[in-house]
Coordinates of C-alpha atoms and ligand atoms in Angstrom, one line a residue:
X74 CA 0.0 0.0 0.0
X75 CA 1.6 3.7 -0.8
X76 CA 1.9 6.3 1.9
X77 CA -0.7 9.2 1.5
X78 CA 1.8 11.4 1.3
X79 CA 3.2 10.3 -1.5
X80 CA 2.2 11.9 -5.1
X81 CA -0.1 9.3 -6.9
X82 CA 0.8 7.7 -10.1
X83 CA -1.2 8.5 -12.9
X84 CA -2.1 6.8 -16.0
X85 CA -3.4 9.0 -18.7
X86 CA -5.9 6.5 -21.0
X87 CA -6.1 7.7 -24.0
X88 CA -8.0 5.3 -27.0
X89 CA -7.0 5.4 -30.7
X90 CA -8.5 4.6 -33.7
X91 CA -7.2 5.6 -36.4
X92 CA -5.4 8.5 -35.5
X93 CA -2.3 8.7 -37.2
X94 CA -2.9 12.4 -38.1
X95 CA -3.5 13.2 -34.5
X96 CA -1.2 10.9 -32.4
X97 CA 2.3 12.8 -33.7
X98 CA 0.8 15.9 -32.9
X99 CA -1.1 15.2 -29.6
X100 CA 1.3 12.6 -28.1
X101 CA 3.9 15.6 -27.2
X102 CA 0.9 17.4 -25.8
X103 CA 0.3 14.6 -23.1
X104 CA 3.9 13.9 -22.1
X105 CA 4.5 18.0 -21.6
X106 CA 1.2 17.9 -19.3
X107 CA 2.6 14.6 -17.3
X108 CA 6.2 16.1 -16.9
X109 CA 4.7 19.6 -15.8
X110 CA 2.6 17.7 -12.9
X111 CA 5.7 15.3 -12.0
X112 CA 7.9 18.7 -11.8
X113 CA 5.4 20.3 -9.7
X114 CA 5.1 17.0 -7.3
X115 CA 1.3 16.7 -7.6
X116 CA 1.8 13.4 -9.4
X117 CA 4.6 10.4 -9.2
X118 CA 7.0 10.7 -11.9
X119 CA 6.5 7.2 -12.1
X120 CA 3.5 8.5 -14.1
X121 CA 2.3 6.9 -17.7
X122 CA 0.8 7.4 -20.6
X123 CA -1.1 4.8 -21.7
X124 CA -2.7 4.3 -25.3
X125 CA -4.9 1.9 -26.7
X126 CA -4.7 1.0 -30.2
X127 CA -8.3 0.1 -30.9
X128 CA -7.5 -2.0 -34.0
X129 CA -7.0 0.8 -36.2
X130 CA -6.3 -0.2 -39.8
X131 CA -4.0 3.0 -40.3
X132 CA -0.4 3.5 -38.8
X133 CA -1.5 4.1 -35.7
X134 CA 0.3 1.1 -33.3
X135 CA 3.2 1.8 -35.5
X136 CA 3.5 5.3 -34.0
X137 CA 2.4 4.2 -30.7
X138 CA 5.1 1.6 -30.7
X139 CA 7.7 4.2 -31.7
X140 CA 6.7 6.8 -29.2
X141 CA 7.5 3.9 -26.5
X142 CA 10.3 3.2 -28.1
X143 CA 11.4 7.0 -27.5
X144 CA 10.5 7.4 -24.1
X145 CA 9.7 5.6 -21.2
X146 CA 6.2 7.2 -20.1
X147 CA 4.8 6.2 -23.2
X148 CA 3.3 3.0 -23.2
X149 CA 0.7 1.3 -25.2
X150 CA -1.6 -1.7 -25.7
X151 CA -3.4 -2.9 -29.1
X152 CA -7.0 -4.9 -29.1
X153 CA -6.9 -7.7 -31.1
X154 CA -10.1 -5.7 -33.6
X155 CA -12.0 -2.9 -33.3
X156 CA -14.3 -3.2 -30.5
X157 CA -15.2 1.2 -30.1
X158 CA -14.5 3.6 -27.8
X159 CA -16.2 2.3 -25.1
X160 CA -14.6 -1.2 -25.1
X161 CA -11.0 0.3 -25.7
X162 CA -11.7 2.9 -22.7
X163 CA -12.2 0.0 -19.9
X164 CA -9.3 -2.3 -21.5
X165 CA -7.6 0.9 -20.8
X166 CA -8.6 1.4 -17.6
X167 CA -8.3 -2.1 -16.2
X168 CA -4.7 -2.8 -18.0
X169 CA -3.9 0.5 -15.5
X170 CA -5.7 -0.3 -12.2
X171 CA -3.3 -2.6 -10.3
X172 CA -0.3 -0.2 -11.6
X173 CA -1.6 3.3 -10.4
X174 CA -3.6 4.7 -8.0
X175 CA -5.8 7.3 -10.4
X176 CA -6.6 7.0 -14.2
X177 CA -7.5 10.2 -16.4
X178 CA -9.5 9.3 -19.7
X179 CA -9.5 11.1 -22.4
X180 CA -9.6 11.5 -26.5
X181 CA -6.5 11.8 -28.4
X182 CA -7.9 14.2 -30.9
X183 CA -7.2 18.0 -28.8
X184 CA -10.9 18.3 -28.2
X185 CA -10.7 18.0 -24.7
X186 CA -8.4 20.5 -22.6
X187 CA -5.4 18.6 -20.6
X188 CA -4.8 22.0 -18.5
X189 CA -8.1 20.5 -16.8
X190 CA -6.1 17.8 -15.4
X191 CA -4.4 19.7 -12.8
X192 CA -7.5 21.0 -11.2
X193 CA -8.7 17.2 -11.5
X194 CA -5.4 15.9 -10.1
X195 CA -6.4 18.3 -7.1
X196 CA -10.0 17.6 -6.5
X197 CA -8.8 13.8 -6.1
X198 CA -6.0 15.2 -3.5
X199 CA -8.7 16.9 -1.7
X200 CA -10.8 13.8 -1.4
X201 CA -12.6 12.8 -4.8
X202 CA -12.7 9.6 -6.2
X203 CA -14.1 10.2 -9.2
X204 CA -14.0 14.0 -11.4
X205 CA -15.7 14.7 -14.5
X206 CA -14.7 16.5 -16.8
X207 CA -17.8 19.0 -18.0
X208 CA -17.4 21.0 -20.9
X209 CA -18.4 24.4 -20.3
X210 CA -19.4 25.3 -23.6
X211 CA -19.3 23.8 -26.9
X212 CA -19.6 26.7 -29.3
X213 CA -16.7 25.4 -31.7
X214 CA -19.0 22.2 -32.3
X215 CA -21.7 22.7 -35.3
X216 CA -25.2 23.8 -34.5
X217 CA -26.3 20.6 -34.9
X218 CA -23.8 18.2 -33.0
X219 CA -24.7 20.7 -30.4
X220 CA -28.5 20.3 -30.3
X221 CA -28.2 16.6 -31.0
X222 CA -25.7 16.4 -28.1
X223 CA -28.2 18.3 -25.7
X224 CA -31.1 16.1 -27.3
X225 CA -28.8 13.2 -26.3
X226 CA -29.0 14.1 -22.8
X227 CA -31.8 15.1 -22.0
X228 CA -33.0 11.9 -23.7
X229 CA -30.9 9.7 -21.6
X230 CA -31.9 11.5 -18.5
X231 CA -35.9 11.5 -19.3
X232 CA -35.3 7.4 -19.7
X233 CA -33.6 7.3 -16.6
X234 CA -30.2 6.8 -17.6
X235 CA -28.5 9.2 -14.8
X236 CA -25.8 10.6 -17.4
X237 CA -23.7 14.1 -16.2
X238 CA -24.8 16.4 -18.5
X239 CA -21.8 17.3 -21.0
X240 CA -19.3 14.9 -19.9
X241 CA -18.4 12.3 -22.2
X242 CA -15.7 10.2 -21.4
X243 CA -12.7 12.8 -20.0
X244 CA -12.5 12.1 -16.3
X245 CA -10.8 11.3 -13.2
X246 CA -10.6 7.6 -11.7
X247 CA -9.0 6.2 -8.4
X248 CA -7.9 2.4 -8.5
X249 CA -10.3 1.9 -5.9
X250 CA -13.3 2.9 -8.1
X251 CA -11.8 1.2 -10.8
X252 CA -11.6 -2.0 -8.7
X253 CA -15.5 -1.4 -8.0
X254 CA -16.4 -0.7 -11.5
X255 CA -14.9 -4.1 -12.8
X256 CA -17.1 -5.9 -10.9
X257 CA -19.9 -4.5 -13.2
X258 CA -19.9 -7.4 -15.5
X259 CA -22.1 -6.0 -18.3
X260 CA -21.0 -6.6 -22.0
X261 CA -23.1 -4.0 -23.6
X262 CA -20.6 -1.3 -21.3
X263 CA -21.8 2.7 -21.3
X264 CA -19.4 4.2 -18.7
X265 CA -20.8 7.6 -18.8
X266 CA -23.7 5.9 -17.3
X267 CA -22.1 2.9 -15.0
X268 CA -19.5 5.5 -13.5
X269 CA -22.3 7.4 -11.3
X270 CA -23.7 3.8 -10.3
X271 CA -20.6 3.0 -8.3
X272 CA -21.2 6.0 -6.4
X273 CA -18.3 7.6 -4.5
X274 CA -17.4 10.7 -3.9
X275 CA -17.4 12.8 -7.0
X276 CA -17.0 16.3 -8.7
X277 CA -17.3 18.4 -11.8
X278 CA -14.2 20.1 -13.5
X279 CA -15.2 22.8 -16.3
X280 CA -13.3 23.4 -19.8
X281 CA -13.9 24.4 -22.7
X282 CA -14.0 21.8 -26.0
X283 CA -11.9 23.1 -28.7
X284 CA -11.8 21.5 -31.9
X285 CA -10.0 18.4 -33.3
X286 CA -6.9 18.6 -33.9
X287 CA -6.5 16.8 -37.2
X288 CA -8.6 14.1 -39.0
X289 CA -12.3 13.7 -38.8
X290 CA -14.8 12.8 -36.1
X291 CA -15.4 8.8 -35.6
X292 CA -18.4 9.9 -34.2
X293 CA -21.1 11.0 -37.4
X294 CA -25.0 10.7 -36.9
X295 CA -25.6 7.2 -37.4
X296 CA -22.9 6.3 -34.1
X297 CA -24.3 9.1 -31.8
X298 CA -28.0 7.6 -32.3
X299 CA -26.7 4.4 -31.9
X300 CA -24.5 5.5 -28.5
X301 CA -27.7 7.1 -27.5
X302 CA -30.0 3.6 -28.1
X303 CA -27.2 2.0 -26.3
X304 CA -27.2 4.3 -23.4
X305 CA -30.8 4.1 -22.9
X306 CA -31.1 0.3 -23.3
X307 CA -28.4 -0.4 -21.1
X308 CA -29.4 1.2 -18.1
X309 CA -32.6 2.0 -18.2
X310 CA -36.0 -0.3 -19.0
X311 CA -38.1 2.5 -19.1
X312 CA -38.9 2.0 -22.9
X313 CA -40.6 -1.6 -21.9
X314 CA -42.8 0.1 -20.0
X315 CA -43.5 3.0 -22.0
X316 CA -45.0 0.3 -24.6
X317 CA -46.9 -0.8 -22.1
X318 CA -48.3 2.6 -21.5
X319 CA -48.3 3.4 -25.6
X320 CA -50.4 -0.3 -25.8
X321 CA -52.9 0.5 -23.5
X322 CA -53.7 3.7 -24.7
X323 CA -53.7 2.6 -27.8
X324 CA -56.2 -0.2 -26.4
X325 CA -58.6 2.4 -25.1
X326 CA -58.7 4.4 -28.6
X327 CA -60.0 1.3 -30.0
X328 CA -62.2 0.4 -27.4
X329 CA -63.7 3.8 -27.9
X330 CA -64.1 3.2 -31.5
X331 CA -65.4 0.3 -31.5
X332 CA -68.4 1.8 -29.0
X333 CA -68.3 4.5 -31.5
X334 CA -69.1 1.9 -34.4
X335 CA -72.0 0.5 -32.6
X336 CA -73.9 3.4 -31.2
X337 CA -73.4 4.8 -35.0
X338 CA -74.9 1.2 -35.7
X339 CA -78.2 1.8 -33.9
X340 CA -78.1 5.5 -34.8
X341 CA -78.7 4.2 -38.7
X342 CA -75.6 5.8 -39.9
X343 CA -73.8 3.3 -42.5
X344 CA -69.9 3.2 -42.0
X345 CA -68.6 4.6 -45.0
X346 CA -65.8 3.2 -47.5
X347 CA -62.8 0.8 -46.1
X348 CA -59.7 3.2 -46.4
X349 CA -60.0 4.2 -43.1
X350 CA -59.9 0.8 -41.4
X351 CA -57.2 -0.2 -44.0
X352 CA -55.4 3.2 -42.6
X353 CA -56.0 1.8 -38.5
X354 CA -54.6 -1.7 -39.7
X355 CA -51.3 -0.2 -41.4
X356 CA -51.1 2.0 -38.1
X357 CA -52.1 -0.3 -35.4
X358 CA -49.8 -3.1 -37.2
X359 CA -46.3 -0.2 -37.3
X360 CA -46.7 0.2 -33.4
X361 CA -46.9 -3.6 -32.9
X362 CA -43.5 -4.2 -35.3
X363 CA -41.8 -0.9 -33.3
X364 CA -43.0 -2.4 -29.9
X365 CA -41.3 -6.0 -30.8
X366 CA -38.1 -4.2 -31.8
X367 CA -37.4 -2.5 -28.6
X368 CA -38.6 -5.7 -27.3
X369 CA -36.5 -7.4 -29.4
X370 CA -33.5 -5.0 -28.6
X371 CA -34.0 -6.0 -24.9
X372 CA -33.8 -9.8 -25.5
X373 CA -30.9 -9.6 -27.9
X374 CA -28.7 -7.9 -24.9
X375 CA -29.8 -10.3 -22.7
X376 CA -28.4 -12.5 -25.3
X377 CA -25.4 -11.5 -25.3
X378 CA -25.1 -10.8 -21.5
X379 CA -25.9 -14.8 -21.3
X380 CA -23.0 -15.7 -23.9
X381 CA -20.7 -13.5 -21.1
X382 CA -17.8 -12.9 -23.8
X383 CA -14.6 -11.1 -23.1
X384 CA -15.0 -7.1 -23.5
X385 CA -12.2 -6.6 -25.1
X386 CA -8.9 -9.2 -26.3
X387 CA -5.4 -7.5 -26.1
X388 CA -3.1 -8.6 -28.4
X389 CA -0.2 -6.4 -27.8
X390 CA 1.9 -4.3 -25.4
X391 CA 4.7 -2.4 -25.7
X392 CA 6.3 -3.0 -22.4
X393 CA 6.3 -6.5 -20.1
X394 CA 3.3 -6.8 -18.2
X395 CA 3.9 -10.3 -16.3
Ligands
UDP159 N1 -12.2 5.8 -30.9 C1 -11.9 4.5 -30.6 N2 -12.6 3.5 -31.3 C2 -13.6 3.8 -32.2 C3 -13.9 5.2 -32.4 C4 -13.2 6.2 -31.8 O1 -11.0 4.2 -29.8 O2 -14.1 2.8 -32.7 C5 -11.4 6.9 -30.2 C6 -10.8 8.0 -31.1 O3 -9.6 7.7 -31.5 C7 -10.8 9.2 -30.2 C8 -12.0 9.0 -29.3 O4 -12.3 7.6 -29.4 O5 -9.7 9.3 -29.4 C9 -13.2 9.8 -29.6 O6 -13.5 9.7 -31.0 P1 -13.9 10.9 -31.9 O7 -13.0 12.1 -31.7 O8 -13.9 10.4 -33.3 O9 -15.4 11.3 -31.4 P2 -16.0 12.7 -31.2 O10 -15.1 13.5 -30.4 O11 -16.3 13.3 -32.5 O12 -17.3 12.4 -30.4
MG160 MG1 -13.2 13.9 -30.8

């Protein structure tokens, strides 16, 4: 066990996927930010930087490889495939939890200021366990990754997915969260919205998001609304019930209808023409098909939960780890 008084090793996770544009320029970045803290004795100088190779298909490893090669505080470790962000954050942080006693996550693009890790690195020394990083404003994203962002949020938190509103994954861990959090076994893995589930004592750091550096966001419509579906349905089975809601109501309309119908019936009025009830078929039969597929979406992660595969393979290192 380390003394409290010593500075506390830090591992800076950073994932990487196809980032040879941005690694050269970023890496530098990272290891300036590490030394500065290690000078000024808030962190060991045993301190790493640790990148994960998310089976990028560019030069990426190669440059990750080389920058170990170089110097010492670089270190890195490849998955076997691309498995996303997600996936290569916890390989990340559970290749660092027995080796340090607080992780910082973070994207290798630029977009999220490293000057925030000081105040970080201090709100653990003061107590927290766990610091998000909260971006103060976003003006340099478009218009609409903005309002889809908010959107994002807002939808998570009506679904009861407790998210921190605009933090995504640039934050603070100590090794004893970290040794909490791997006992959340889940395969479909959204850490924005496990990391408040193991509870702790927490706090918000502000920055502003600048943007990329170099090369283009892995992140375009169709993965946000996918991030988003796999946010909700992995924390929250509010959707199961809102179809339960949605199927009642939707009960009662036709209930009402059908009463309708009848006191039309005796009334003498003659139902006119079929298109209508041809219309309530197509409708009432889209809701059914929509209903099964979040259904559907539900039993398919239970599916995989069952099959309990690995999260993430890792295939390489650049330094010993036995
Ligand atoms: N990333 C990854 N695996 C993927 C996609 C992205 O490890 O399949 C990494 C990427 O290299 C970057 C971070 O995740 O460091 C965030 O990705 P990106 O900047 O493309 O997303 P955005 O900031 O636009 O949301
Ligand atoms: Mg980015």
């Amino acid at each position: 066990m380390r003394k409290e008084t010593q500075p506390p090793i830090l591992y800076i996770v950073i994932p990487c996927y196809n980032e040879e544009h941005v690694l050269p320029l970023t890496a530098p970045l990272f290891l300036d930010k590490l030394s500065q803290l290690a000078a000024k004795g808030r962190i060991s100088a045993d301190s790493r930087i640790l990148f994960v190779n998310d089976g990028s298909k560019d030069r990426t490893w190669q440059i990750i490889t080389e920058l170990a090669r170089k110097d010492p505080h670089y270190i890195g470790i490849s998955q076997s495939r691309n498995r996303g962000h997600q996936n290569a954050v916890l390989a990340g942080l559970m290749e660092a939890k027995e080796r340090c006693d607080i992780t910082i996550s973070i994207d290798c693009d630029g977009q999220d200021d490293i000057n925030a890790m000081d105040a970080m690195v201090e709100e653990y020394r003061n107590g927290c366990e766990i610091v998000y990083g909260v971006r103060a404003k976003r003006d340099t994203d478009t218009l609409f990754k903005r309002s889809t962002a908010e959107l994002f949020y807002k939808l998570l938190n009506w679904m009861g997915a407790e998210v921190v509103f605009n933090h995504a994954d640039y934050r603070l861990l100590s090794a004893r969260v970290l040794r909490e959090l791997q006992n959340y076994r889940e395969v479909n893995i959204f850490l924005r919205g496990m990391i408040p589930l193991v509870g702790f004592k927490s706090t918000s750091v502000y920055y502003d998001r600048s943007e990329r550096i170099a090369g283009e966001s892995h992140y375009p419509l169709r993965k946000m609304l996918a991030l988003a579906f796999e946010g909700i349905t992995s924390l929250s089975v509010k959707p199961l019930r809102l179809i339960t809601l949605f199927g009642f109501l939707v009960a009662l309309l036709g209930f009402a209808g059908i009463l309708w119908a009848v006191v039309g019936y005796f009334m003498g009025k003659t139902v006119s023409g079929w298109a209508s009830i041809v219309c309530i078929v197509c409708l009432m039969g889209g809701i059914q098909l929509l209903c099964l597929g979040v259904i559907g979406e539900y039993i398919g992660k239970i599916y995989l939960e069952t099959k309990g595969r690995p999260r993430y393979i890792i295939s390489e290192r650049t330094y010993d780890a036995s």
